[in-house]
mmCIF file with all atom_site columns, C-alpha atoms in Angstrom:
data_model
loop_
_atom_site.group_PDB
_atom_site.id
_atom_site.type_symbol
_atom_site.label_atom_id
_atom_site.label_alt_id
_atom_site.label_comp_id
_atom_site.label_asym_id
_atom_site.label_entity_id
_atom_site.label_seq_id
_atom_site.pdbx_PDB_ins_code
_atom_site.Cartn_x
_atom_site.Cartn_y
_atom_site.Cartn_z
_atom_site.occupancy
_atom_site.B_iso_or_equiv
_atom_site.pdbx_formal_charge
_atom_site.auth_seq_id
_atom_site.auth_comp_id
_atom_site.auth_asym_id
_atom_site.auth_atom_id
_atom_site.pdbx_PDB_model_num
ATOM 1   C CA . MET Q 1 1   ? -48.663 -62.460 -24.015 1.00 0.00 ? 51  MET Q CA 1
ATOM 2   C CA . SER Q 1 2   ? -49.104 -59.373 -21.979 1.00 0.00 ? 52  SER Q CA 1
ATOM 3   C CA . ILE Q 1 3   ? -50.629 -58.621 -18.635 1.00 0.00 ? 53  ILE Q CA 1
ATOM 4   C CA . THR Q 1 4   ? -52.806 -55.681 -17.805 1.00 0.00 ? 54  THR Q CA 1
ATOM 5   C CA . ALA Q 1 5   ? -52.911 -54.415 -14.205 1.00 0.00 ? 55  ALA Q CA 1
ATOM 6   C CA . HIS Q 1 6   ? -55.465 -52.057 -12.746 1.00 0.00 ? 56  HIS Q CA 1
ATOM 7   C CA . SER Q 1 7   ? -54.576 -49.637 -9.945  1.00 0.00 ? 57  SER Q CA 1
ATOM 8   C CA . HIS Q 1 8   ? -56.780 -47.681 -7.551  1.00 0.00 ? 58  HIS Q CA 1
ATOM 9   C CA . TRP Q 1 9   ? -55.170 -45.108 -5.244  1.00 0.00 ? 59  TRP Q CA 1
ATOM 10  C CA . GLU Q 1 10  ? -56.781 -42.991 -2.554  1.00 0.00 ? 60  GLU Q CA 1
ATOM 11  C CA . PHE Q 1 11  ? -55.072 -39.869 -1.160  1.00 0.00 ? 61  PHE Q CA 1
ATOM 12  C CA . LEU Q 1 12  ? -56.118 -37.690 1.806   1.00 0.00 ? 62  LEU Q CA 1
ATOM 13  C CA . ALA Q 1 13  ? -55.716 -34.001 0.858   1.00 0.00 ? 63  ALA Q CA 1
ATOM 14  C CA . SER Q 1 14  ? -54.812 -31.018 3.004   1.00 0.00 ? 64  SER Q CA 1
ATOM 15  C CA . SER Q 1 15  ? -57.987 -29.297 4.206   1.00 0.00 ? 65  SER Q CA 1
ATOM 16  C CA . GLY Q 1 16  ? -57.217 -25.857 2.606   1.00 0.00 ? 66  GLY Q CA 1
ATOM 17  C CA . ASP Q 1 17  ? -56.761 -27.058 -0.970  1.00 0.00 ? 67  ASP Q CA 1
ATOM 18  C CA . ASP Q 1 18  ? -59.229 -26.540 -3.791  1.00 0.00 ? 68  ASP Q CA 1
ATOM 19  C CA . LEU Q 1 19  ? -59.584 -30.166 -4.518  1.00 0.00 ? 69  LEU Q CA 1
ATOM 20  C CA . PHE Q 1 20  ? -61.501 -29.839 -7.822  1.00 0.00 ? 70  PHE Q CA 1
ATOM 21  C CA . GLU Q 1 21  ? -58.840 -27.537 -9.284  1.00 0.00 ? 71  GLU Q CA 1
ATOM 22  C CA . TYR Q 1 22  ? -56.079 -29.774 -7.944  1.00 0.00 ? 72  TYR Q CA 1
ATOM 23  C CA . SER Q 1 23  ? -57.810 -32.864 -9.399  1.00 0.00 ? 73  SER Q CA 1
ATOM 24  C CA . ASP Q 1 24  ? -58.044 -31.180 -12.802 1.00 0.00 ? 74  ASP Q CA 1
ATOM 25  C CA . LYS Q 1 25  ? -54.316 -30.521 -12.685 1.00 0.00 ? 75  LYS Q CA 1
ATOM 26  C CA . LEU Q 1 26  ? -53.620 -34.116 -11.653 1.00 0.00 ? 76  LEU Q CA 1
ATOM 27  C CA . MET Q 1 27  ? -55.782 -35.449 -14.451 1.00 0.00 ? 77  MET Q CA 1
ATOM 28  C CA . ASP Q 1 28  ? -53.808 -33.285 -16.988 1.00 0.00 ? 78  ASP Q CA 1
ATOM 29  C CA . ALA Q 1 29  ? -50.593 -34.724 -15.570 1.00 0.00 ? 79  ALA Q CA 1
ATOM 30  C CA . LEU Q 1 30  ? -51.897 -38.278 -15.940 1.00 0.00 ? 80  LEU Q CA 1
ATOM 31  C CA . LEU Q 1 31  ? -52.939 -37.624 -19.514 1.00 0.00 ? 81  LEU Q CA 1
ATOM 32  C CA . ASP Q 1 32  ? -49.351 -36.351 -20.144 1.00 0.00 ? 82  ASP Q CA 1
ATOM 33  C CA . GLN Q 1 33  ? -48.118 -39.704 -18.850 1.00 0.00 ? 83  GLN Q CA 1
ATOM 34  C CA . GLU Q 1 34  ? -50.496 -41.556 -21.219 1.00 0.00 ? 84  GLU Q CA 1
ATOM 35  C CA . LYS Q 1 35  ? -48.966 -39.553 -24.142 1.00 0.00 ? 85  LYS Q CA 1
ATOM 36  C CA . CYS Q 1 36  ? -45.532 -40.557 -22.983 1.00 0.00 ? 86  CYS Q CA 1
ATOM 37  C CA . ASN Q 1 37  ? -46.151 -44.252 -22.456 1.00 0.00 ? 87  ASN Q CA 1
ATOM 38  C CA . PRO Q 1 38  ? -48.868 -45.988 -24.445 1.00 0.00 ? 88  PRO Q CA 1
ATOM 39  C CA . ALA Q 1 39  ? -48.644 -48.932 -21.955 1.00 0.00 ? 89  ALA Q CA 1
ATOM 40  C CA . PHE Q 1 40  ? -50.220 -46.572 -19.364 1.00 0.00 ? 90  PHE Q CA 1
ATOM 41  C CA . ARG Q 1 41  ? -53.850 -45.815 -20.144 1.00 0.00 ? 91  ARG Q CA 1
ATOM 42  C CA . ASP Q 1 42  ? -57.470 -45.212 -18.954 1.00 0.00 ? 92  ASP Q CA 1
ATOM 43  C CA . SER Q 1 43  ? -56.434 -42.983 -16.124 1.00 0.00 ? 93  SER Q CA 1
ATOM 44  C CA . ALA Q 1 44  ? -59.164 -41.196 -14.124 1.00 0.00 ? 94  ALA Q CA 1
ATOM 45  C CA . VAL Q 1 45  ? -59.337 -38.916 -11.117 1.00 0.00 ? 95  VAL Q CA 1
ATOM 46  C CA . SER Q 1 46  ? -62.307 -38.479 -8.795  1.00 0.00 ? 96  SER Q CA 1
ATOM 47  C CA . THR Q 1 47  ? -62.759 -36.202 -5.869  1.00 0.00 ? 97  THR Q CA 1
ATOM 48  C CA . ASP Q 1 48  ? -64.708 -36.386 -2.636  1.00 0.00 ? 98  ASP Q CA 1
ATOM 49  C CA . ALA Q 1 49  ? -64.495 -32.888 -1.246  1.00 0.00 ? 99  ALA Q CA 1
ATOM 50  C CA . GLY Q 1 50  ? -66.533 -33.786 1.859   1.00 0.00 ? 100 GLY Q CA 1
ATOM 51  C CA . ASN Q 1 51  ? -63.954 -36.287 2.971   1.00 0.00 ? 101 ASN Q CA 1
ATOM 52  C CA . GLN Q 1 52  ? -60.982 -34.527 1.394   1.00 0.00 ? 102 GLN Q CA 1
ATOM 53  C CA . ILE Q 1 53  ? -60.123 -37.574 -0.768  1.00 0.00 ? 103 ILE Q CA 1
ATOM 54  C CA . ILE Q 1 54  ? -58.670 -37.683 -4.263  1.00 0.00 ? 104 ILE Q CA 1
ATOM 55  C CA . GLU Q 1 55  ? -58.766 -41.103 -6.046  1.00 0.00 ? 105 GLU Q CA 1
ATOM 56  C CA . ILE Q 1 56  ? -56.747 -42.159 -9.024  1.00 0.00 ? 106 ILE Q CA 1
ATOM 57  C CA . GLU Q 1 57  ? -57.400 -45.166 -11.256 1.00 0.00 ? 107 GLU Q CA 1
ATOM 58  C CA . ALA Q 1 58  ? -55.393 -46.367 -14.188 1.00 0.00 ? 108 ALA Q CA 1
ATOM 59  C CA . ASP Q 1 59  ? -54.419 -49.449 -16.184 1.00 0.00 ? 109 ASP Q CA 1
ATOM 60  C CA . ALA Q 1 60  ? -51.045 -50.460 -17.536 1.00 0.00 ? 110 ALA Q CA 1
ATOM 61  C CA . GLU Q 1 61  ? -49.867 -53.299 -19.752 1.00 0.00 ? 111 GLU Q CA 1
ATOM 62  C CA . GLY Q 1 62  ? -46.574 -55.098 -19.451 1.00 0.00 ? 112 GLY Q CA 1
ATOM 63  C CA . ALA Q 1 63  ? -44.865 -58.376 -20.355 1.00 0.00 ? 113 ALA Q CA 1
ATOM 64  C CA . SER Q 1 64  ? -45.377 -59.523 -16.747 1.00 0.00 ? 114 SER Q CA 1
ATOM 65  C CA . LEU Q 1 65  ? -47.400 -58.398 -13.733 1.00 0.00 ? 115 LEU Q CA 1
ATOM 66  C CA . SER Q 1 66  ? -44.233 -56.932 -12.250 1.00 0.00 ? 116 SER Q CA 1
ATOM 67  C CA . GLU Q 1 67  ? -43.637 -54.785 -15.302 1.00 0.00 ? 117 GLU Q CA 1
ATOM 68  C CA . ALA Q 1 68  ? -47.281 -53.580 -15.543 1.00 0.00 ? 118 ALA Q CA 1
ATOM 69  C CA . ILE Q 1 69  ? -47.184 -52.601 -11.873 1.00 0.00 ? 119 ILE Q CA 1
ATOM 70  C CA . ALA Q 1 70  ? -43.842 -50.759 -12.375 1.00 0.00 ? 120 ALA Q CA 1
ATOM 71  C CA . ILE Q 1 71  ? -45.300 -48.800 -15.285 1.00 0.00 ? 121 ILE Q CA 1
ATOM 72  C CA . LEU Q 1 72  ? -48.396 -47.868 -13.177 1.00 0.00 ? 122 LEU Q CA 1
ATOM 73  C CA . ARG Q 1 73  ? -46.319 -46.790 -10.190 1.00 0.00 ? 123 ARG Q CA 1
ATOM 74  C CA . ALA Q 1 74  ? -43.802 -44.716 -12.350 1.00 0.00 ? 124 ALA Q CA 1
ATOM 75  C CA . ALA Q 1 75  ? -46.548 -42.937 -14.243 1.00 0.00 ? 125 ALA Q CA 1
ATOM 76  C CA . ILE Q 1 76  ? -48.609 -42.078 -11.229 1.00 0.00 ? 126 ILE Q CA 1
ATOM 77  C CA . ARG Q 1 77  ? -45.523 -40.974 -9.250  1.00 0.00 ? 127 ARG Q CA 1
ATOM 78  C CA . SER Q 1 78  ? -44.465 -38.735 -12.166 1.00 0.00 ? 128 SER Q CA 1
ATOM 79  C CA . ALA Q 1 79  ? -47.919 -37.178 -12.356 1.00 0.00 ? 129 ALA Q CA 1
ATOM 80  C CA . LEU Q 1 80  ? -47.858 -36.527 -8.575  1.00 0.00 ? 130 LEU Q CA 1
ATOM 81  C CA . HIS Q 1 81  ? -44.459 -34.847 -8.996  1.00 0.00 ? 131 HIS Q CA 1
ATOM 82  C CA . GLN Q 1 82  ? -45.693 -32.786 -11.925 1.00 0.00 ? 132 GLN Q CA 1
ATOM 83  C CA . VAL Q 1 83  ? -48.419 -31.172 -9.719  1.00 0.00 ? 133 VAL Q CA 1
ATOM 84  C CA . GLY Q 1 84  ? -45.992 -30.533 -6.833  1.00 0.00 ? 134 GLY Q CA 1
ATOM 85  C CA . ILE Q 1 85  ? -46.628 -33.588 -4.620  1.00 0.00 ? 135 ILE Q CA 1
ATOM 86  C CA . GLY Q 1 86  ? -43.422 -35.038 -3.237  1.00 0.00 ? 136 GLY Q CA 1
ATOM 87  C CA . THR Q 1 87  ? -43.104 -38.774 -2.635  1.00 0.00 ? 137 THR Q CA 1
ATOM 88  C CA . PRO Q 1 88  ? -40.170 -39.159 -0.284  1.00 0.00 ? 138 PRO Q CA 1
ATOM 89  C CA . ASP Q 1 89  ? -41.586 -42.324 1.375   1.00 0.00 ? 139 ASP Q CA 1
ATOM 90  C CA . TRP Q 1 90  ? -42.557 -44.021 -1.860  1.00 0.00 ? 140 TRP Q CA 1
ATOM 91  C CA . PRO Q 1 91  ? -42.005 -47.781 -1.415  1.00 0.00 ? 141 PRO Q CA 1
ATOM 92  C CA . LYS Q 1 92  ? -39.525 -49.648 -3.525  1.00 0.00 ? 142 LYS Q CA 1
ATOM 93  C CA . HIS Q 1 93  ? -40.868 -51.943 -6.276  1.00 0.00 ? 143 HIS Q CA 1
ATOM 94  C CA . ASP Q 1 94  ? -39.869 -55.189 -4.535  1.00 0.00 ? 144 ASP Q CA 1
ATOM 95  C CA . GLU Q 1 95  ? -41.681 -53.980 -1.339  1.00 0.00 ? 145 GLU Q CA 1
ATOM 96  C CA . VAL Q 1 96  ? -44.858 -53.459 -3.314  1.00 0.00 ? 146 VAL Q CA 1
ATOM 97  C CA . MET Q 1 97  ? -44.524 -56.805 -5.098  1.00 0.00 ? 147 MET Q CA 1
ATOM 98  C CA . ARG Q 1 98  ? -44.301 -58.661 -1.787  1.00 0.00 ? 148 ARG Q CA 1
ATOM 99  C CA . VAL Q 1 99  ? -47.823 -57.504 -0.749  1.00 0.00 ? 149 VAL Q CA 1
ATOM 100 C CA . ILE Q 1 100 ? -49.610 -58.076 -4.068  1.00 0.00 ? 150 ILE Q CA 1
ATOM 101 C CA . LEU Q 1 101 ? -51.744 -61.147 -4.538  1.00 0.00 ? 151 LEU Q CA 1
ATOM 102 C CA . LYS Q 1 102 ? -50.018 -63.273 -7.216  1.00 0.00 ? 152 LYS Q CA 1
ATOM 103 C CA . ASP Q 1 103 ? -51.907 -66.547 -7.088  1.00 0.00 ? 153 ASP Q CA 1
ATOM 104 C CA . MET Q 1 104 ? -54.977 -65.165 -8.706  1.00 0.00 ? 154 MET Q CA 1
ATOM 105 C CA . HIS Q 1 105 ? -57.174 -67.157 -11.026 1.00 0.00 ? 155 HIS Q CA 1
ATOM 106 C CA . HIS Q 1 106 ? -57.276 -65.667 -14.457 1.00 0.00 ? 156 HIS Q CA 1
ATOM 107 C CA . GLU Q 1 107 ? -58.503 -66.514 -17.911 1.00 0.00 ? 157 GLU Q CA 1
ATOM 108 C CA . GLN Q 1 108 ? -58.114 -64.945 -21.222 1.00 0.00 ? 158 GLN Q CA 1
ATOM 109 C CA . LEU Q 1 109 ? -61.136 -63.123 -22.382 1.00 0.00 ? 159 LEU Q CA 1
ATOM 110 C CA . ALA Q 1 110 ? -62.213 -63.116 -26.035 1.00 0.00 ? 160 ALA Q CA 1
#
């Protein structure tokens, strides 16, 4: 059995950036990640220029919730690096897992 995790990220951009051009580059980088890892999929980028926000959404499948989240985090971080965004304060996997709801009700869909 596999687990699919969905991720939604919001980033506040610098005020001088062309957000739409930057978002296009980020989407290309996420699509590169999808080509490299079929467990990472359905990525999307949206932009709110008025509030200087870039949003990323994606899904990943793994043998466990921990693995699916690790795949999401690695692919998104790699895409950020590909477009020149550093992640020096990126939290470690165990730190992220401590704050994730794990006692969720779930059922298998047909």
